[in-house]
PDB file of C-alpha atoms in Angstrom:
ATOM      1  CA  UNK A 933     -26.031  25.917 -15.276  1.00  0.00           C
ATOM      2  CA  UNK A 934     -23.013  25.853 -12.659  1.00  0.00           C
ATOM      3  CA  UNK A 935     -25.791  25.389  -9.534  1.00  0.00           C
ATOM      4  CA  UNK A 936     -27.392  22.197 -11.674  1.00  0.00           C
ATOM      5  CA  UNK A 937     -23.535  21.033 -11.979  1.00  0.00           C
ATOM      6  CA  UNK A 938     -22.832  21.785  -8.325  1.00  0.00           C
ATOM      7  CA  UNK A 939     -26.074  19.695  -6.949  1.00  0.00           C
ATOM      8  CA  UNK A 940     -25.440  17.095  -9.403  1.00  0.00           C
ATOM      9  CA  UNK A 941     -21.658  16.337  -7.881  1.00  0.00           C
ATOM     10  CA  UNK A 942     -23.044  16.359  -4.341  1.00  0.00           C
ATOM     11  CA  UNK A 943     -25.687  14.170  -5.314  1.00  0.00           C
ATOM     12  CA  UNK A 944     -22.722  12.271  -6.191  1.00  0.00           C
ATOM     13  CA  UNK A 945     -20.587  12.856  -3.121  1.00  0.00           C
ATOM     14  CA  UNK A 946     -24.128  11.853  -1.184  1.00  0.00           C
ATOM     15  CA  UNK A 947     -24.658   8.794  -3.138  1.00  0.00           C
ATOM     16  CA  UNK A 948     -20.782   7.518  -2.748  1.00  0.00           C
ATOM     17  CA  UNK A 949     -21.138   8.201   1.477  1.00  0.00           C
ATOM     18  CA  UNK A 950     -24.446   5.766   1.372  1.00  0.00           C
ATOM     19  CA  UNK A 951     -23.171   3.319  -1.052  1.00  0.00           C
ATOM     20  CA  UNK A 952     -19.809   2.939  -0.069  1.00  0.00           C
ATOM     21  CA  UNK A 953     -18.753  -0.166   2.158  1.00  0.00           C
ATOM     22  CA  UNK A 954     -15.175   0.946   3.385  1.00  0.00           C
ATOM     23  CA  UNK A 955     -12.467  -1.636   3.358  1.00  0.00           C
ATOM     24  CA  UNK A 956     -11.008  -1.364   6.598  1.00  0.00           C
ATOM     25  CA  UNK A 957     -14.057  -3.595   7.583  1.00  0.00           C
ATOM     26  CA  UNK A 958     -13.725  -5.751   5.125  1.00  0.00           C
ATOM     27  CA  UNK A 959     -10.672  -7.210   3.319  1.00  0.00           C
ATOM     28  CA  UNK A 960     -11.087  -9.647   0.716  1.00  0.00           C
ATOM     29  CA  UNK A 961      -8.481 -12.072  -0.405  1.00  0.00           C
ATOM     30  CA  UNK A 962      -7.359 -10.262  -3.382  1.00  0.00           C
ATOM     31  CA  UNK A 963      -4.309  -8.244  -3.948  1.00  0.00           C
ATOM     32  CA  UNK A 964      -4.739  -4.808  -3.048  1.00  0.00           C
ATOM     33  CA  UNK A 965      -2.276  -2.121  -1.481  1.00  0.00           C
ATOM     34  CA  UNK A 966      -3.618  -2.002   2.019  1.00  0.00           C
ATOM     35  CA  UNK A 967      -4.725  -5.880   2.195  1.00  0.00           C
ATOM     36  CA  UNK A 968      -1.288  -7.053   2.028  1.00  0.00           C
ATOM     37  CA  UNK A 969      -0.233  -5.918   5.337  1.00  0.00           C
ATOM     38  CA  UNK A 970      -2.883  -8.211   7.081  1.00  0.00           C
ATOM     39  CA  UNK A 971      -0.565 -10.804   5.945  1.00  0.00           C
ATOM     40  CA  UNK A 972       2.836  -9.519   7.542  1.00  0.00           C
ATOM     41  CA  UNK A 973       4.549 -10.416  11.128  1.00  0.00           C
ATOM     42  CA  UNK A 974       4.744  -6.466  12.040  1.00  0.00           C
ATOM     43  CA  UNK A 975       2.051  -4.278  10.572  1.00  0.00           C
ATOM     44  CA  UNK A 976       1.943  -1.646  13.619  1.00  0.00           C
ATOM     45  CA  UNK A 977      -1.565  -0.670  15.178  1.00  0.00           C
ATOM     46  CA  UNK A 978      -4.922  -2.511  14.525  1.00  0.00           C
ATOM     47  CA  UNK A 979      -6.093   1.075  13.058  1.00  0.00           C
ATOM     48  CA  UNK A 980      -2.687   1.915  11.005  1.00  0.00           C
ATOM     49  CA  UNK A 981      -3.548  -0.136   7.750  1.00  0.00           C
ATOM     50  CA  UNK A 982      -6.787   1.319   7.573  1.00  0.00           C
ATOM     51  CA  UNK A 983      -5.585   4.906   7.808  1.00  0.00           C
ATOM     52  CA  UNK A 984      -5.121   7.739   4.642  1.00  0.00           C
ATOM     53  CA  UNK A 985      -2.752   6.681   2.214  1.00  0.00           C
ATOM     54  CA  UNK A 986      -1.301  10.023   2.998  1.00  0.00           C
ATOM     55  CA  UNK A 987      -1.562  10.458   6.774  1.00  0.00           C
ATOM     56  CA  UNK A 988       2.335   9.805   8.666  1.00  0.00           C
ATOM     57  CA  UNK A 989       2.830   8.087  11.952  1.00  0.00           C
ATOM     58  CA  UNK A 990       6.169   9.829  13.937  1.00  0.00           C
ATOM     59  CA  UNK A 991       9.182   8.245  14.753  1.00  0.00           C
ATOM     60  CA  UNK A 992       7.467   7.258  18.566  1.00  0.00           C
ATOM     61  CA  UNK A 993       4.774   5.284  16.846  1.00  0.00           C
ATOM     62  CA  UNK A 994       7.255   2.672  14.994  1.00  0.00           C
ATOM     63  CA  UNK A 995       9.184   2.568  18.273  1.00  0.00           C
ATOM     64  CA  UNK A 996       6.091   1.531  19.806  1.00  0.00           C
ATOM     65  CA  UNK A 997       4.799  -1.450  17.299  1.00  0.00           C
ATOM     66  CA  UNK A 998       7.957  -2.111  15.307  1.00  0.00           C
ATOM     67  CA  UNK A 999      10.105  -2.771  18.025  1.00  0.00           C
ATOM     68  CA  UNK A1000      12.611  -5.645  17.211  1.00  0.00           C
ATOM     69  CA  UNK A1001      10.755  -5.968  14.334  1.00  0.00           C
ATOM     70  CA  UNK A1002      11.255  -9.335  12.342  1.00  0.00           C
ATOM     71  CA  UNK A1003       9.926 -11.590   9.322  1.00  0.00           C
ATOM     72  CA  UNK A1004       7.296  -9.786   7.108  1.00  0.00           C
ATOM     73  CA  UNK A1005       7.324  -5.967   7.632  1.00  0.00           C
ATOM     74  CA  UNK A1006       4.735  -3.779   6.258  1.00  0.00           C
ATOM     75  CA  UNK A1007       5.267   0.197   5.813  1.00  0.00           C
ATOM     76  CA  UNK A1008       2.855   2.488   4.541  1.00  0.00           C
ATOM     77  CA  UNK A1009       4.372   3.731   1.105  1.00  0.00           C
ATOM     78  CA  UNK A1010       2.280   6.821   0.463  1.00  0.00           C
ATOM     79  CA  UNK A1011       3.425  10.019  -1.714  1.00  0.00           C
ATOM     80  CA  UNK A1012       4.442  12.759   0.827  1.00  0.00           C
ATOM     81  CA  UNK A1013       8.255  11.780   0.114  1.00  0.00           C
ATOM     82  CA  UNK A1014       7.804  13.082  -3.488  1.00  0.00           C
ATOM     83  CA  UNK A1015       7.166  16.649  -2.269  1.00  0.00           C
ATOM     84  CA  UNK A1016      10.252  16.318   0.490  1.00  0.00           C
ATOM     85  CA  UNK A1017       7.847  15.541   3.337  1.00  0.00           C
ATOM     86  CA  UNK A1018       8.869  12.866   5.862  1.00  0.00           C
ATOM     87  CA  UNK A1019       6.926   9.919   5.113  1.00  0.00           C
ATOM     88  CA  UNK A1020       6.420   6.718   7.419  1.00  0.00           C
ATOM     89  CA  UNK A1021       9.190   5.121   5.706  1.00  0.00           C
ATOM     90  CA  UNK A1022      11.785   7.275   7.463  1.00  0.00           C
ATOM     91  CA  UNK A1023      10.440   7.278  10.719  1.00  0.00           C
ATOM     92  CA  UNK A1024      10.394   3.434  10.524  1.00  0.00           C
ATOM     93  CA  UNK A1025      14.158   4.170   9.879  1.00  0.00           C
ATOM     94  CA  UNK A1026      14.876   6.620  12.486  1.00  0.00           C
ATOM     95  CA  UNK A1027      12.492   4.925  15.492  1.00  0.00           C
ATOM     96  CA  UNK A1028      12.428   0.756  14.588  1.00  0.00           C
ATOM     97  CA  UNK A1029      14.964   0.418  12.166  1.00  0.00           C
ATOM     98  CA  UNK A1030      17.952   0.728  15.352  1.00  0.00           C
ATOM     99  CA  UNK A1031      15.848  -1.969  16.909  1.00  0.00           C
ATOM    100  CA  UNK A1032      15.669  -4.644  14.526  1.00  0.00           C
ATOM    101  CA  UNK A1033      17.861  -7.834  15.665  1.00  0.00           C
ATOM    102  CA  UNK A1034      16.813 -10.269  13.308  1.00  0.00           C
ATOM    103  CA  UNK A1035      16.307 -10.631   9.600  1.00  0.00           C
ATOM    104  CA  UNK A1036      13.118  -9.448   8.113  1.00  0.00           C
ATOM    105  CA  UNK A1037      12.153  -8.509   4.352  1.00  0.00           C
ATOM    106  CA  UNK A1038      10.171  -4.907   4.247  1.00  0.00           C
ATOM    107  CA  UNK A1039       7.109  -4.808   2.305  1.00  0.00           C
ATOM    108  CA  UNK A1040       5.903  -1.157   1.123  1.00  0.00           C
ATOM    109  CA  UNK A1041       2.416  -0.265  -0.277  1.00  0.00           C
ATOM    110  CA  UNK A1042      -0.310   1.544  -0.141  1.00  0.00           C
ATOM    111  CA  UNK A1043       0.783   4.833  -2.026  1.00  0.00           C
ATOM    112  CA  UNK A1044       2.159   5.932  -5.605  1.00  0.00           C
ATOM    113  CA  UNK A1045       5.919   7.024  -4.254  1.00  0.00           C
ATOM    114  CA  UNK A1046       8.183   5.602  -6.970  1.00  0.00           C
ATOM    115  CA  UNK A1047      10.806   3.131  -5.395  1.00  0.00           C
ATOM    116  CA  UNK A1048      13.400   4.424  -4.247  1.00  0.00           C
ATOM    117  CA  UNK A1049      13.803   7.588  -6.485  1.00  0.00           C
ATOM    118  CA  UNK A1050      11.148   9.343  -4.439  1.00  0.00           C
ATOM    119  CA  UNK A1051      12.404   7.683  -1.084  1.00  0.00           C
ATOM    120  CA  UNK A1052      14.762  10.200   0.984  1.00  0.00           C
ATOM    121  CA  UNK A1053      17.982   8.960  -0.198  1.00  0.00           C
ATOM    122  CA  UNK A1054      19.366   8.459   3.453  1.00  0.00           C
ATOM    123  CA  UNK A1055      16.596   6.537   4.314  1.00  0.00           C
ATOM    124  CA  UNK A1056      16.805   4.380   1.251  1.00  0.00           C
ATOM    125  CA  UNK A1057      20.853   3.404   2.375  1.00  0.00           C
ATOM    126  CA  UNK A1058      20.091   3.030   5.969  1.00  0.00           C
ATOM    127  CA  UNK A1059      17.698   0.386   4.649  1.00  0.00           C
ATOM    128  CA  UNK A1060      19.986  -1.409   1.831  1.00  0.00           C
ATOM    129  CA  UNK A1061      22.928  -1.397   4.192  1.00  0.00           C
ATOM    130  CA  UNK A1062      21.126  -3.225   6.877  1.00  0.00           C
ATOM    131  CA  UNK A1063      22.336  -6.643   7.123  1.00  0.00           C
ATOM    132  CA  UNK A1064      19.608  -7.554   8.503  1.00  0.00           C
ATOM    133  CA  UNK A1065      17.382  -6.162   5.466  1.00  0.00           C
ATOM    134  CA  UNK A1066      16.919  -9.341   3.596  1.00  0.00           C
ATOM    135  CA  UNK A1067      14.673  -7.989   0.933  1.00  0.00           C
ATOM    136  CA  UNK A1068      12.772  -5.274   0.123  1.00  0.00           C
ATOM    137  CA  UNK A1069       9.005  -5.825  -1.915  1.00  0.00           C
ATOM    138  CA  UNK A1070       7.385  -2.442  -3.141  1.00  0.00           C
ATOM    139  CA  UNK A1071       4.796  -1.202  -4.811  1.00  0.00           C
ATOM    140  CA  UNK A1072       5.955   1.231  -8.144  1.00  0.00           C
ATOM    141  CA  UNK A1073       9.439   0.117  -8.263  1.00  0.00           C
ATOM    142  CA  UNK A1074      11.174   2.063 -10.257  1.00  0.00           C
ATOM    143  CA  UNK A1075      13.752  -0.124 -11.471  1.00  0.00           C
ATOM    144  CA  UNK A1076      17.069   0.786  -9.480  1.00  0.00           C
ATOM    145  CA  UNK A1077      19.194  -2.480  -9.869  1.00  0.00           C
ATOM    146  CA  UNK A1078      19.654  -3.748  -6.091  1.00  0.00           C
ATOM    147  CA  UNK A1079      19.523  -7.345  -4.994  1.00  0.00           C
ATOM    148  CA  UNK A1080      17.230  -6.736  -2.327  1.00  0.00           C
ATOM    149  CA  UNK A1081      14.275  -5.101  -4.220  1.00  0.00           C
ATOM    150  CA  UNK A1082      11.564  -7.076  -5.580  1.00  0.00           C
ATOM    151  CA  UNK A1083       8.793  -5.557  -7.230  1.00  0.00           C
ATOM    152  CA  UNK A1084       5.129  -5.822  -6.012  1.00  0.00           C
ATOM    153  CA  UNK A1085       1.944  -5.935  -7.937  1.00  0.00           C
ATOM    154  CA  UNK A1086       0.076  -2.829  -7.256  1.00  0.00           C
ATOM    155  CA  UNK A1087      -2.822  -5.007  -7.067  1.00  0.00           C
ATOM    156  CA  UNK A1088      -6.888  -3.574  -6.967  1.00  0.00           C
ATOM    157  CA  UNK A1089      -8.095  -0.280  -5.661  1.00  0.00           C
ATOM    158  CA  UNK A1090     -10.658  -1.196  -3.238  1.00  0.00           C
ATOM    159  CA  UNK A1091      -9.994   1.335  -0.917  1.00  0.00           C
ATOM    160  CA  UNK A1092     -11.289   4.271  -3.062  1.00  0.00           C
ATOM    161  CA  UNK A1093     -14.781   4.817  -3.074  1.00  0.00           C
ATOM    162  CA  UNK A1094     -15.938   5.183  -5.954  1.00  0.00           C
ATOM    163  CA  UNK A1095     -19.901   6.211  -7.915  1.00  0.00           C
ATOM    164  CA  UNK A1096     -22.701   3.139  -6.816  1.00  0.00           C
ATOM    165  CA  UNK A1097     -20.400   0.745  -5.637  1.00  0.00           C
ATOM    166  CA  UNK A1098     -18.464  -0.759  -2.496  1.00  0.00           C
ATOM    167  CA  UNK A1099     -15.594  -3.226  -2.333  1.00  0.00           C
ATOM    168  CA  UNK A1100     -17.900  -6.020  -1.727  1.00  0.00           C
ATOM    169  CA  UNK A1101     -19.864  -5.378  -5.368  1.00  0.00           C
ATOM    170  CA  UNK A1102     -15.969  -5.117  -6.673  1.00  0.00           C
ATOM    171  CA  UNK A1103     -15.089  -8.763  -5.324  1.00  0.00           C
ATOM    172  CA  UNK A1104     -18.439  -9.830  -6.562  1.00  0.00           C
ATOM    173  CA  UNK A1105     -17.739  -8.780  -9.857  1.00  0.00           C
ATOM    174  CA  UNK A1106     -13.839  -9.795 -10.433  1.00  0.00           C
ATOM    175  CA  UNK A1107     -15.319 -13.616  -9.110  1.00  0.00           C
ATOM    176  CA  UNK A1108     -18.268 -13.770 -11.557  1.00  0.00           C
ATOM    177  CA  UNK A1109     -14.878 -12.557 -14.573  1.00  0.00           C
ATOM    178  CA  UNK A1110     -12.796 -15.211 -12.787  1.00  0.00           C
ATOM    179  CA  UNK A1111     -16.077 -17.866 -13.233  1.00  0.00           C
ATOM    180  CA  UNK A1112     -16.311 -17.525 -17.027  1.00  0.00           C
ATOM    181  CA  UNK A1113     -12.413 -17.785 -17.108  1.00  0.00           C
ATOM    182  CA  UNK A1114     -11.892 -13.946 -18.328  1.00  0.00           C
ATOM    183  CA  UNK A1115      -8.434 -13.612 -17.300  1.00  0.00           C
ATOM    184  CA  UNK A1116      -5.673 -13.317 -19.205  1.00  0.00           C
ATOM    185  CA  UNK A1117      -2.123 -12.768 -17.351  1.00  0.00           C
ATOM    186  CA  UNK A1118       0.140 -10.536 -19.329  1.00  0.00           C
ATOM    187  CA  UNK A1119       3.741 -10.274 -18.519  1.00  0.00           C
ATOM    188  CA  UNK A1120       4.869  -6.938 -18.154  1.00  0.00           C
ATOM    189  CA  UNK A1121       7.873  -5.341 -16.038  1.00  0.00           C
ATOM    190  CA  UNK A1122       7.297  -7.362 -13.051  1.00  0.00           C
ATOM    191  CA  UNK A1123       4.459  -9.752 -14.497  1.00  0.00           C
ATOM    192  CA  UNK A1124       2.155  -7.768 -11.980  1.00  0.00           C
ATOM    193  CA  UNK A1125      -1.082  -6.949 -14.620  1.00  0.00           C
ATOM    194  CA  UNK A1126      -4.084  -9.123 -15.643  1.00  0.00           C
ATOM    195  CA  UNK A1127      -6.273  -7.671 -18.458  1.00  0.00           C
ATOM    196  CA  UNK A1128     -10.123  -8.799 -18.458  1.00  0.00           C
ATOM    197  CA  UNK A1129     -11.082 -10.436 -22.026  1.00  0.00           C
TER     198      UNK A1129
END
């Protein structure tokens, strides 16, 4: 019974490898965690967006392609700060952050670190006490009272792959729901959900 439920999940796995259109060449105008950044002044490399959620670029890195960063600034949120792991948020701290001469507003996404309680604390001050930190947009905000935060929508997984399907059939399917007029916006926390009637 186990070796029928072992080929059936790598039938699985298989099927997901074949099926699966990955993201990174393709991003749809939708909200979605990694998406967002194509949108933003200073995103760092071509390849960075389209990286693990959980992967970390070192302090040398946001020297590099944050440099004097300004206007939209996209960070990889990830989770690694939860477990006490640097994340990319701090080395954006420790290697741009120094940098930065003109006002910008940081946008964070692509991971499920709450904001800022998961966020090393010094990391989260160096930030709010930068004058030159005009806001701050984030995925799971967690509610800390702060003028300069302003929740994100977490938006669609279509980075995921996921059993017979590919971002492309996703987009297909939320345009054919948004063609018979089957959404419904629901406020809740930061008005960021719609539900599918």
């Amino acid at each position: 019974m186990k070796f029928l439920r072992d080929q059936r999940e790598e039938l699985k796995r298989l099927i997901i490898r074949l099926t699966w259109v990955d993201s990174g060449k393709y991003n749809p105008p939708y909200l979605w965690s990694k998406g967002i950044s194509q949108y933003c002044d200073f995103k760092g490399s071509e390849s960075y967006w389209r990286e693990e959620t959980e992967s970390c670029r070192p302090e040398s890195f946001f020297r590099k392609y944050y440099a004097g960063a300004c206007g939209l600034v996209w960070v990889r949120l990830g989770t690694r700060s939860r477990d006490g792991n640097p994340c990319d948020l701090d080395n954006f701290v420790r290697g741009a952050l120094p940098t930065v001469q003109k006002p910008f507003a940081l946008i964070t996404t692509d991971g499920d670190a709450s904001v800022p309680s998961d966020i090393a604390s010094a990391t989260v001050s160096a930030l709010l006490d930068c004058s030159l930190l005009i806001s701050w947009h984030t995925q799971n905000y967690d509610g800390y009272v702060h003028p300069k935060f302003t929740p994100l929508p977490v938006g669609i997984d279509l980075h995921t792959p996921r059993f017979c399907s590919s971002v492309r059939h996703l987009v297909a399917l939320l345009n054919s729901i948004r063609a018979r007029g089957g959404f419904r916006w629901i406020k809740y926390r930061s008005e960021c959900f719609a539900i599918w009637e």
